[in-house]
Coordinates of C-alpha atoms in Angstrom, one line a residue:
M1 CA -206.0 45.8 -5.8
T2 CA -203.3 43.9 -4.0
D3 CA -200.4 45.2 -1.7
W4 CA -198.1 44.8 -4.7
D5 CA -200.1 47.5 -6.5
T6 CA -199.6 50.2 -3.8
A7 CA -195.9 49.5 -2.6
E8 CA -193.0 51.3 -4.2
P9 CA -190.6 49.1 -6.0
P10 CA -187.3 48.5 -4.3
E11 CA -185.3 49.8 -7.2
R12 CA -186.7 53.3 -6.6
E13 CA -185.7 53.4 -2.9
G14 CA -182.1 52.5 -3.8
G15 CA -182.1 55.3 -6.3
R16 CA -182.9 57.9 -3.8
V17 CA -180.2 56.7 -1.6
V18 CA -177.7 57.1 -4.3
I19 CA -178.9 60.5 -5.2
V20 CA -178.8 61.7 -1.6
M21 CA -175.3 60.3 -1.2
L22 CA -174.2 62.0 -4.4
L23 CA -175.7 65.2 -3.1
V24 CA -173.8 64.9 0.2
L25 CA -170.6 64.0 -1.6
A26 CA -171.1 67.0 -3.9
L27 CA -171.6 69.2 -0.9
M28 CA -168.5 67.9 0.6
L29 CA -166.4 68.3 -2.5
G30 CA -167.8 71.8 -3.1
G31 CA -167.0 72.9 0.4
G32 CA -163.3 71.5 0.1
Y33 CA -163.0 73.3 -3.3
A34 CA -164.2 76.5 -1.7
A35 CA -161.8 76.0 1.2
A36 CA -159.0 75.4 -1.2
Y37 CA -159.9 78.6 -3.1
V38 CA -160.0 80.5 0.1
M39 CA -156.7 79.1 1.3
A40 CA -155.0 80.0 -2.0
G41 CA -156.0 83.6 -1.9
N42 CA -153.2 85.7 -3.7
N43 CA -150.2 83.8 -2.3
V44 CA -147.3 82.6 -4.3
P45 CA -147.7 79.1 -5.5
H46 CA -146.2 76.3 -3.4
G47 CA -142.8 75.2 -4.4
T48 CA -141.9 78.5 -6.1
S49 CA -138.2 79.7 -5.9
V50 CA -136.4 82.8 -7.2
A51 CA -132.6 82.4 -7.7
G52 CA -132.8 79.3 -5.5
V53 CA -134.6 81.1 -2.6
G54 CA -137.9 79.4 -1.8
I55 CA -140.9 81.9 -1.6
G56 CA -143.8 79.5 -2.2
G57 CA -147.1 79.7 -0.2
R58 CA -146.3 83.2 1.0
T59 CA -148.1 86.4 0.4
Q60 CA -146.5 88.8 -2.1
Q61 CA -145.0 90.9 0.6
G62 CA -143.9 87.9 2.5
A63 CA -142.2 86.5 -0.6
I64 CA -140.4 89.8 -1.1
E65 CA -139.1 89.8 2.4
A66 CA -138.0 86.2 2.2
L67 CA -136.3 86.9 -1.1
Q68 CA -134.4 90.0 0.3
E69 CA -133.1 87.9 3.2
G70 CA -132.2 85.0 1.1
L71 CA -130.2 87.0 -1.4
A72 CA -128.6 89.5 1.0
E73 CA -125.3 87.8 1.3
R74 CA -125.0 86.9 -2.5
M75 CA -125.9 90.4 -3.5
S76 CA -122.7 91.7 -1.8
R77 CA -120.3 88.9 -2.9
P78 CA -117.6 90.4 -5.2
I79 CA -117.5 89.1 -8.9
T80 CA -114.1 88.0 -10.1
V81 CA -113.6 89.6 -13.4
T82 CA -110.8 88.2 -15.6
I83 CA -109.4 90.0 -18.6
G84 CA -106.4 88.7 -20.6
G85 CA -105.3 86.5 -17.8
R86 CA -105.4 89.3 -15.2
S87 CA -108.2 89.4 -12.6
R88 CA -109.9 91.9 -10.5
A89 CA -112.7 91.8 -7.9
V90 CA -115.6 93.9 -8.7
V91 CA -118.2 94.9 -5.9
P92 CA -121.7 94.5 -7.5
S93 CA -122.9 97.8 -6.2
Y94 CA -119.9 99.6 -7.8
A95 CA -121.0 98.0 -11.1
G96 CA -124.6 99.2 -10.6
L97 CA -126.1 95.7 -10.0
G98 CA -129.2 95.2 -7.9
V99 CA -132.4 93.2 -7.7
D100 CA -136.0 94.3 -8.3
F101 CA -137.6 92.1 -5.6
A102 CA -141.2 93.0 -6.5
A103 CA -140.8 92.1 -10.1
S104 CA -138.9 89.0 -9.2
V105 CA -141.8 87.8 -7.1
A106 CA -144.4 88.9 -9.5
Q107 CA -143.0 86.3 -12.1
A108 CA -144.9 83.6 -10.2
P109 CA -148.8 83.3 -10.7
G110 CA -150.6 84.1 -7.5
R111 CA -154.1 85.4 -8.0
K112 CA -157.5 84.2 -6.9
S113 CA -159.2 82.0 -9.4
W114 CA -162.1 79.4 -9.5
D115 CA -160.3 77.8 -12.5
P116 CA -159.6 74.2 -11.3
A117 CA -156.5 74.1 -13.4
E118 CA -155.0 77.2 -11.9
L119 CA -156.0 76.1 -8.4
W120 CA -154.5 72.7 -9.1
D121 CA -151.3 74.4 -10.2
Y122 CA -151.1 76.5 -7.1
Y123 CA -151.0 73.4 -4.8
T124 CA -149.1 71.1 -7.2
V125 CA -146.8 73.1 -9.5
G126 CA -143.8 75.0 -8.1
D127 CA -141.6 76.9 -10.7
S128 CA -138.1 78.3 -10.4
F129 CA -137.3 81.8 -11.6
D130 CA -134.2 83.9 -12.1
A131 CA -134.1 87.1 -10.1
V132 CA -134.9 90.3 -12.1
V133 CA -131.5 92.1 -12.0
T134 CA -131.3 95.9 -12.4
V135 CA -128.4 97.8 -13.8
D136 CA -127.6 101.4 -13.0
E137 CA -126.2 102.6 -16.3
T138 CA -124.2 105.4 -14.9
A139 CA -122.4 103.1 -12.5
L140 CA -121.8 100.5 -15.2
T141 CA -120.3 103.1 -17.5
S142 CA -117.9 104.2 -14.8
L143 CA -116.9 100.6 -14.2
V144 CA -116.3 100.0 -17.9
A145 CA -114.1 103.1 -18.1
A146 CA -112.1 102.0 -15.1
L147 CA -111.5 98.6 -16.5
N148 CA -110.5 100.0 -19.8
A149 CA -108.0 102.3 -18.0
S150 CA -106.5 99.3 -16.3
F151 CA -106.6 96.5 -18.9
G152 CA -107.2 98.4 -22.3
R153 CA -105.1 100.9 -24.2
H154 CA -106.0 104.0 -26.2
P155 CA -105.2 103.8 -29.9
V156 CA -102.2 105.9 -31.2
D157 CA -102.8 108.0 -34.2
G158 CA -100.2 107.9 -36.9
T159 CA -98.2 111.1 -37.4
V160 CA -96.4 112.9 -40.1
S161 CA -94.0 115.6 -39.1
F162 CA -91.0 117.5 -40.3
R163 CA -87.5 117.7 -38.9
G164 CA -84.4 119.3 -40.6
G165 CA -86.2 119.4 -43.9
R166 CA -87.0 115.7 -43.9
V167 CA -90.4 113.9 -43.4
R168 CA -90.8 111.6 -40.3
T169 CA -93.7 109.4 -39.7
T170 CA -94.8 107.3 -36.7
A171 CA -97.0 104.2 -37.3
P172 CA -100.5 104.1 -35.9
R173 CA -101.5 101.5 -33.3
E174 CA -104.9 99.9 -32.6
G175 CA -106.6 100.4 -29.2
R176 CA -108.0 97.7 -27.0
R177 CA -111.2 98.2 -25.1
L178 CA -114.2 96.4 -23.6
D179 CA -117.6 96.2 -25.2
P180 CA -120.1 97.8 -22.6
E181 CA -122.8 95.3 -23.7
Q182 CA -120.5 92.3 -23.2
V183 CA -119.6 93.6 -19.8
R184 CA -123.3 94.0 -18.9
R185 CA -124.2 90.5 -20.0
A186 CA -121.2 88.8 -18.2
L187 CA -121.8 90.6 -14.9
V188 CA -125.5 90.1 -14.9
A189 CA -124.9 86.3 -15.6
A190 CA -122.3 86.1 -12.8
Y191 CA -124.3 88.1 -10.2
L192 CA -125.9 86.0 -7.4
Q193 CA -123.9 83.0 -8.3
D194 CA -122.3 80.9 -5.5
E195 CA -118.9 81.7 -7.1
P196 CA -119.4 84.6 -9.3
T197 CA -116.8 85.0 -12.2
A198 CA -116.9 86.8 -15.5
E199 CA -114.6 86.3 -18.3
L200 CA -114.2 89.5 -20.5
T201 CA -112.5 89.9 -23.8
L202 CA -110.9 93.2 -25.1
E203 CA -111.7 94.1 -28.6
S204 CA -109.5 96.0 -31.0
Y205 CA -110.6 99.4 -32.4
P206 CA -108.7 101.6 -34.8
P207 CA -107.1 105.0 -34.4
D208 CA -108.5 108.1 -36.1
I209 CA -105.4 108.4 -38.2
D210 CA -104.4 105.1 -39.7
D211 CA -101.9 104.0 -42.4
G212 CA -104.2 105.1 -45.2
D213 CA -104.4 108.6 -43.8
I214 CA -100.6 108.8 -43.4
Q215 CA -100.0 107.8 -46.9
Q216 CA -102.5 110.2 -48.2
A217 CA -100.7 113.0 -46.2
L218 CA -97.4 112.0 -47.6
N219 CA -98.6 111.9 -51.2
E220 CA -100.6 115.1 -51.1
F221 CA -98.5 117.4 -48.9
A222 CA -95.5 116.2 -47.0
N223 CA -93.3 114.8 -49.8
P224 CA -94.1 117.6 -52.2
A225 CA -93.3 120.2 -49.5
V226 CA -89.7 118.9 -49.0
S227 CA -89.0 118.3 -52.7
A228 CA -87.3 121.6 -53.4
P229 CA -86.6 125.1 -52.2
I230 CA -89.1 127.9 -52.5
A231 CA -88.6 131.6 -53.4
L232 CA -90.6 134.7 -52.4
F233 CA -90.2 138.0 -54.1
F234 CA -90.7 141.2 -52.0
G235 CA -90.4 143.9 -54.7
D236 CA -87.0 143.1 -56.2
K237 CA -85.8 141.4 -53.0
R238 CA -85.7 137.6 -53.4
V239 CA -86.0 135.4 -50.3
R240 CA -85.1 131.8 -51.0
M241 CA -85.8 129.2 -48.3
H242 CA -84.8 125.5 -48.2
P243 CA -87.1 122.9 -46.7
R244 CA -84.9 122.6 -43.6
E245 CA -85.9 126.3 -43.0
F246 CA -89.5 126.6 -43.9
T247 CA -90.8 123.2 -42.7
A248 CA -90.3 124.6 -39.1
A249 CA -93.5 126.6 -39.9
L250 CA -95.5 123.5 -41.2
A251 CA -97.5 120.8 -39.4
L252 CA -100.0 118.1 -40.1
R253 CA -102.7 118.0 -37.5
P254 CA -105.5 115.4 -37.2
H255 CA -108.9 116.7 -38.0
D256 CA -112.1 114.5 -38.7
G257 CA -110.0 111.5 -39.4
R258 CA -107.5 113.2 -41.7
L259 CA -104.1 114.8 -41.4
V260 CA -104.7 118.5 -42.4
P261 CA -101.8 120.9 -43.2
E262 CA -101.4 123.8 -40.8
L263 CA -99.1 126.8 -41.0
D264 CA -97.6 128.4 -37.9
E265 CA -97.9 132.1 -38.9
A266 CA -95.7 133.3 -36.1
E267 CA -92.9 130.9 -37.0
L268 CA -93.2 131.9 -40.7
T269 CA -93.0 135.6 -39.8
R270 CA -89.9 134.9 -37.7
L271 CA -88.3 133.0 -40.6
L272 CA -89.0 135.9 -43.0
D273 CA -87.6 138.4 -40.4
G274 CA -84.5 136.3 -40.4
A275 CA -84.1 137.0 -44.0
I276 CA -85.6 140.5 -44.3
K277 CA -86.4 143.2 -41.9
T278 CA -90.2 143.3 -42.1
N279 CA -92.4 146.2 -41.2
A280 CA -89.4 148.0 -39.6
P281 CA -86.5 150.2 -40.8
P282 CA -83.7 148.5 -42.6
A283 CA -80.8 147.1 -40.6
D284 CA -77.2 148.1 -41.5
A285 CA -74.6 145.4 -41.8
T286 CA -72.1 145.1 -39.0
V287 CA -69.3 143.0 -37.7
R288 CA -69.4 140.9 -34.5
I289 CA -67.2 138.5 -32.7
V290 CA -68.7 135.0 -33.1
D291 CA -67.0 132.0 -31.7
G292 CA -63.8 134.0 -31.1
R293 CA -63.6 135.4 -34.7
P294 CA -65.0 138.5 -36.4
R295 CA -68.0 137.7 -38.6
V296 CA -69.9 140.1 -41.0
I297 CA -73.6 140.2 -40.0
P298 CA -75.4 140.9 -43.3
A299 CA -77.5 144.0 -43.8
R300 CA -81.3 143.6 -44.1
P301 CA -83.7 145.8 -46.0
G302 CA -86.7 147.1 -44.4
V303 CA -89.7 145.4 -46.1
A304 CA -93.4 146.3 -45.5
Y305 CA -95.9 143.7 -46.6
D306 CA -99.2 142.1 -45.5
P307 CA -98.5 138.7 -43.8
E308 CA -101.9 137.6 -45.0
D309 CA -100.7 137.7 -48.6
V310 CA -98.0 135.1 -47.7
R311 CA -100.2 133.0 -45.5
R312 CA -102.9 132.6 -48.0
A313 CA -100.5 131.3 -50.7
F314 CA -97.9 129.5 -48.6
L315 CA -99.5 126.1 -48.1
S316 CA -100.2 125.8 -51.8
L317 CA -96.7 127.2 -52.7
V318 CA -94.9 124.4 -50.9
T319 CA -96.7 121.7 -52.8
R320 CA -96.0 123.0 -56.2
T321 CA -93.8 121.2 -58.7
Q322 CA -90.2 122.1 -59.5
G323 CA -89.9 125.4 -61.4
K324 CA -93.2 126.7 -60.0
R325 CA -92.2 127.2 -56.4
E326 CA -92.2 130.9 -56.2
I327 CA -94.6 133.7 -55.5
K328 CA -94.5 137.5 -55.7
V329 CA -95.6 139.4 -52.6
E330 CA -96.7 143.0 -52.9
A331 CA -94.3 145.0 -50.7
S332 CA -92.4 148.2 -50.3
V333 CA -88.6 147.9 -49.7
A334 CA -86.2 150.3 -47.9
R335 CA -82.5 149.7 -48.4
P336 CA -79.9 149.9 -45.7
T337 CA -77.3 152.6 -45.7
F338 CA -74.3 150.4 -44.8
T339 CA -74.4 147.2 -46.9
T340 CA -73.0 143.8 -46.4
R341 CA -70.5 144.7 -49.1
D342 CA -69.4 147.8 -47.0
A343 CA -69.0 145.7 -43.9
R344 CA -66.6 143.3 -45.8
R345 CA -64.6 146.2 -47.2
L346 CA -63.8 147.3 -43.6
G347 CA -61.3 144.5 -43.5
I348 CA -62.0 143.6 -39.9
K349 CA -60.3 140.1 -40.0
Q350 CA -57.7 139.7 -37.3
K351 CA -56.6 140.7 -33.8
V352 CA -54.4 143.6 -34.0
S353 CA -53.9 144.4 -30.4
T354 CA -55.1 143.3 -26.9
F355 CA -54.5 144.6 -23.4
T356 CA -55.4 143.4 -19.9
T357 CA -55.4 145.1 -16.5
Y358 CA -56.4 143.9 -13.1
Y359 CA -58.2 145.5 -10.2
P360 CA -58.7 144.7 -6.5
Y361 CA -62.0 143.4 -5.2
A362 CA -64.7 146.0 -4.7
E363 CA -68.4 145.4 -5.8
Y364 CA -68.7 149.0 -7.0
R365 CA -65.7 148.3 -9.4
N366 CA -67.5 145.1 -10.6
T367 CA -70.6 147.0 -11.3
N368 CA -69.1 150.1 -12.9
I369 CA -66.3 148.6 -14.9
G370 CA -68.6 145.8 -16.0
R371 CA -71.2 148.2 -17.2
A372 CA -68.7 150.4 -19.1
A373 CA -67.3 147.3 -20.8
E374 CA -70.8 146.2 -21.8
L375 CA -71.3 149.7 -23.5
V376 CA -67.9 149.8 -25.3
N377 CA -68.0 146.2 -26.4
G378 CA -68.9 145.9 -30.1
T379 CA -68.0 149.5 -31.1
I380 CA -66.9 149.7 -34.8
L381 CA -64.7 152.6 -36.0
K382 CA -64.8 153.1 -39.7
P383 CA -61.7 154.7 -41.3
G384 CA -61.4 158.3 -40.1
E385 CA -63.9 157.9 -37.3
T386 CA -63.1 159.0 -33.8
F387 CA -63.9 157.1 -30.6
S388 CA -65.1 159.0 -27.5
L389 CA -65.4 157.0 -24.2
N390 CA -67.8 159.6 -22.7
R391 CA -70.0 159.5 -25.8
T392 CA -69.9 155.7 -25.9
V393 CA -70.5 155.0 -22.2
G394 CA -72.7 158.0 -21.5
E395 CA -73.2 159.8 -18.2
R396 CA -72.5 157.7 -15.1
T397 CA -76.0 157.6 -13.5
R398 CA -77.9 155.0 -11.6
K399 CA -80.4 154.9 -14.5
N400 CA -77.5 154.1 -16.9
G401 CA -76.4 151.2 -14.6
F402 CA -73.6 152.8 -12.5
T403 CA -73.2 153.0 -8.8
D404 CA -71.2 155.0 -6.3
G405 CA -67.5 154.4 -6.1
F406 CA -64.2 156.2 -5.5
I407 CA -62.6 158.8 -7.8
I408 CA -59.7 161.2 -7.5
S409 CA -60.6 164.8 -7.0
D410 CA -58.2 167.6 -6.1
G411 CA -55.5 165.0 -5.5
I412 CA -57.5 162.9 -3.0
F413 CA -60.1 160.1 -3.1
K414 CA -63.7 160.9 -2.9
E415 CA -66.9 159.0 -3.5
D416 CA -69.0 159.6 -6.6
L417 CA -71.1 157.8 -9.2
G418 CA -69.1 155.8 -11.7
G419 CA -65.9 155.3 -9.7
G420 CA -63.7 152.7 -11.3
V421 CA -64.6 153.6 -15.0
S422 CA -61.0 154.9 -15.4
Q423 CA -59.9 151.2 -15.3
M424 CA -61.8 150.8 -18.6
A425 CA -60.3 154.0 -19.9
T426 CA -56.8 152.8 -19.2
T427 CA -57.3 149.4 -20.7
T428 CA -58.9 150.8 -23.8
F429 CA -56.2 153.4 -24.2
N430 CA -53.4 150.8 -24.1
A431 CA -55.3 148.6 -26.7
M432 CA -55.6 151.7 -28.9
F433 CA -51.9 152.5 -28.2
F434 CA -50.7 149.1 -29.5
A435 CA -53.1 149.1 -32.5
G436 CA -51.3 152.2 -33.7
L437 CA -54.4 154.5 -33.6
K438 CA -54.2 158.2 -33.4
D439 CA -54.3 159.7 -29.8
I440 CA -56.6 162.7 -29.8
E441 CA -57.3 163.2 -26.1
H442 CA -56.2 161.4 -23.0
K443 CA -55.4 162.5 -19.5
P444 CA -53.4 160.5 -17.1
H445 CA -54.5 160.4 -13.4
S446 CA -53.2 163.3 -11.3
F447 CA -51.0 161.0 -9.3
Y448 CA -49.7 157.5 -10.2
I449 CA -51.7 154.3 -9.5
D450 CA -49.3 151.3 -9.4
R451 CA -51.8 148.8 -11.0
Y452 CA -51.6 150.8 -14.3
P453 CA -48.7 151.0 -16.7
V454 CA -46.7 154.0 -15.8
G455 CA -47.2 156.9 -18.2
R456 CA -49.7 154.8 -20.3
E457 CA -52.9 155.3 -18.5
A458 CA -56.0 157.5 -18.8
T459 CA -58.8 158.9 -16.6
V460 CA -62.3 160.2 -17.5
A461 CA -64.9 162.5 -16.0
W462 CA -68.3 163.1 -17.5
G463 CA -68.4 166.6 -19.0
S464 CA -64.8 167.5 -18.5
V465 CA -62.2 164.8 -19.2
D466 CA -62.6 162.2 -22.1
L467 CA -60.6 159.6 -23.9
R468 CA -60.6 160.0 -27.6
F469 CA -58.7 158.5 -30.4
Q470 CA -59.1 158.3 -34.2
N471 CA -59.0 155.3 -36.5
D472 CA -56.5 156.8 -39.0
T473 CA -55.8 153.5 -40.7
P474 CA -57.5 152.4 -44.0
H475 CA -59.3 149.6 -42.3
G476 CA -62.2 149.4 -39.9
V477 CA -61.7 148.6 -36.2
L478 CA -63.9 146.5 -34.0
I479 CA -63.5 147.0 -30.2
E480 CA -64.1 144.0 -28.1
A481 CA -64.3 144.6 -24.2
H482 CA -64.7 141.9 -21.6
V483 CA -64.6 141.9 -17.7
T484 CA -64.2 139.0 -15.3
P485 CA -65.5 140.3 -12.0
S486 CA -63.3 140.3 -8.8
T487 CA -64.0 138.2 -5.7
P488 CA -62.8 138.6 -2.1
S489 CA -59.9 136.2 -3.1
T490 CA -59.3 137.1 -6.8
S491 CA -58.6 140.2 -8.8
G492 CA -60.9 141.5 -11.4
V493 CA -59.7 141.3 -15.1
V494 CA -60.4 143.8 -17.8
T495 CA -59.4 143.0 -21.4
V496 CA -59.9 145.2 -24.5
T497 CA -59.0 143.8 -27.9
M498 CA -58.9 145.6 -31.3
W499 CA -59.8 143.7 -34.4
S500 CA -58.9 145.0 -37.8
T501 CA -56.3 144.3 -40.5
K502 CA -52.8 144.7 -39.2
Y503 CA -51.4 148.1 -40.4
W504 CA -48.8 149.1 -37.8
D505 CA -46.3 147.1 -35.7
I506 CA -46.0 148.9 -32.4
T507 CA -43.2 148.8 -29.8
T508 CA -42.6 151.2 -26.9
T509 CA -39.9 152.3 -24.5
T510 CA -40.3 153.9 -21.1
G511 CA -37.9 156.5 -19.9
H512 CA -36.6 157.2 -16.3
R513 CA -38.5 159.0 -13.7
Y514 CA -37.4 162.6 -13.1
N515 CA -38.5 165.7 -11.4
L516 CA -39.3 163.7 -8.2
T517 CA -41.5 165.3 -5.6
Q518 CA -42.4 164.5 -2.1
P519 CA -46.0 164.1 -0.6
Q520 CA -47.4 166.4 2.0
T521 CA -49.7 165.6 4.8
R522 CA -53.3 166.8 4.9
T523 CA -55.6 166.6 7.9
L524 CA -59.2 166.8 7.0
H525 CA -62.3 167.2 9.3
T526 CA -64.9 166.4 6.6
A527 CA -67.5 163.6 6.7
D528 CA -66.3 162.3 3.2
C529 CA -62.6 162.0 4.2
V530 CA -60.8 159.0 3.0
P531 CA -57.4 158.2 4.7
N532 CA -54.4 157.7 2.4
D533 CA -50.7 156.8 2.7
G534 CA -49.0 159.3 0.4
Y535 CA -46.2 158.7 -2.1
G536 CA -44.1 161.0 -4.3
G537 CA -44.7 162.5 -7.7
F538 CA -42.5 162.5 -10.8
D539 CA -42.4 163.0 -14.6
I540 CA -41.9 160.3 -17.2
D541 CA -41.8 160.0 -21.0
I542 CA -43.1 157.2 -23.0
T543 CA -42.1 156.6 -26.7
R544 CA -44.3 154.8 -29.2
H545 CA -42.4 153.4 -32.2
F546 CA -44.4 152.9 -35.5
R547 CA -43.3 150.4 -38.2
R548 CA -45.5 149.4 -41.1
H549 CA -46.7 145.8 -40.6
G550 CA -44.1 143.3 -41.8
V551 CA -41.5 146.2 -42.4
S552 CA -38.4 146.4 -40.1
A553 CA -37.6 150.0 -40.8
L554 CA -38.9 152.6 -38.4
D555 CA -41.6 154.8 -39.9
H556 CA -41.9 157.4 -37.0
N557 CA -41.9 157.9 -33.2
E558 CA -44.4 159.4 -30.9
V559 CA -43.4 160.7 -27.5
M560 CA -46.0 161.2 -24.7
H561 CA -45.0 163.2 -21.5
T562 CA -46.8 162.5 -18.2
H563 CA -46.6 164.6 -15.0
Y564 CA -47.7 162.9 -11.8
L565 CA -48.4 165.0 -8.6
P566 CA -47.4 163.5 -5.3
S567 CA -50.3 161.6 -3.6
D568 CA -50.5 163.3 -0.3
T569 CA -50.9 161.5 3.0
V570 CA -54.5 162.1 4.3
V571 CA -55.4 162.0 8.0
C572 CA -59.0 162.1 8.8
K573 CA -60.2 163.7 12.0
Q574 CA -63.7 164.1 13.6
P575 CA -65.7 166.8 11.8
V576 CA -65.5 170.1 13.6
R577 CA -68.9 171.0 15.2
E578 CA -69.9 174.6 14.7

């Protein structure tokens, strides 16, 4: 055997070297791979950014903190919102916008992996992500409402109404508002931009009551309602109402997108009460002064009925066709005792007399004379009836509206309730005098008061002295009384007017004063003493001449004799102490 037989071939030695080198290289590469794996850990891949903020190579928490810092300024930057050419700055937090930092970072892969492809991506691939934006729905809803209030408009429902028996309509109008989803998308897209802007568009939306609803209401209710009068029968009492009257009780109200007829029951009751006296005694006809002229106020029967009977049928009644617009209402009817025809027969048509007196300022006179005039005003005397001032005015008490004033008692002035009412008695007496009515009872003051017509005046006292006269004409008489109160600088004015049909033409003559007497002087020591400058008494005769209206010949005369006592001078002294 030679050396060649025992020596290894050269090729084998070279092979071992290669293997060893490969093993060493494999160990080196494996160590680097392991090191790369260890270095990657759970960090965010290199080159990663969120909303332009670099967060690559950081731990998850580190990336969150870097993102918070990088977006802090942009998160508070106002967004310019433009709507219809007008702009407003919106603070993101007011809109409910925010960033979910953890979710934003979690978009980038960052987990341990031996997968060479993922490890390669960690070191070589860096993606860009949008921030995960959060929206507070409550805040966004509030913002949309505020923007709609400033830039939008509410829709206007169309209406159908009645006025003066005619139908009136107002046209509907569309509203304009923002779509909340459009606002959300636009704000989220603008949020975190370097120059955040959002263009928003208002959308139209219809009203609940549109043109179709209006036309339906006109066709089915409004136009038929005003087409003709209606009639209601309460027993044999017929109440006819025109559209201009009964439409005051009708309305069309929106309900579930339609105009629905409604009836104002209180107004309907008022309308019926204007035609008939419902659920109450009947009202007699009368005569009142309206716009300066006598007017007959018609009588009204008393009618008892159930308003529900009318209410149930009324809305259908007003839409019936011509000839069918009437209903019968179950009712009981009570007739007035003095009818409208009776009132017209009174013949109260013209002013037959009027008289005015004046009085000096005193608040008690304003109160007492004004109250007496209020009670006398509107009195009607039928033919043959007698007027009594005490019965008409009533007792002069505080409860009846009177206050303390001065009266004449035992020839001197004293304070008592109702002082001043004699002014009304005198004025009423003179109006009666010139109307030609029959004097039944009147008493002049015990001494003459120079603001009254001499011999033609009257006083009253509750329970003892009255003013009474009879309407002895064939016509009714309406007494109108009015007072203009006095002031510290002006006199009070009392006017009484008689309205009737002229029956007498009255003239008068005043005789000379006779049987003159002189006043005496009284010295009083009482607490209620009122000082007075006296003047003399006298007698006088007044003649009333009666002529038939329009006839020049004298029918007859009437003479009234008046005796006035002297008005004593009264001197007041300190009351004597016992």
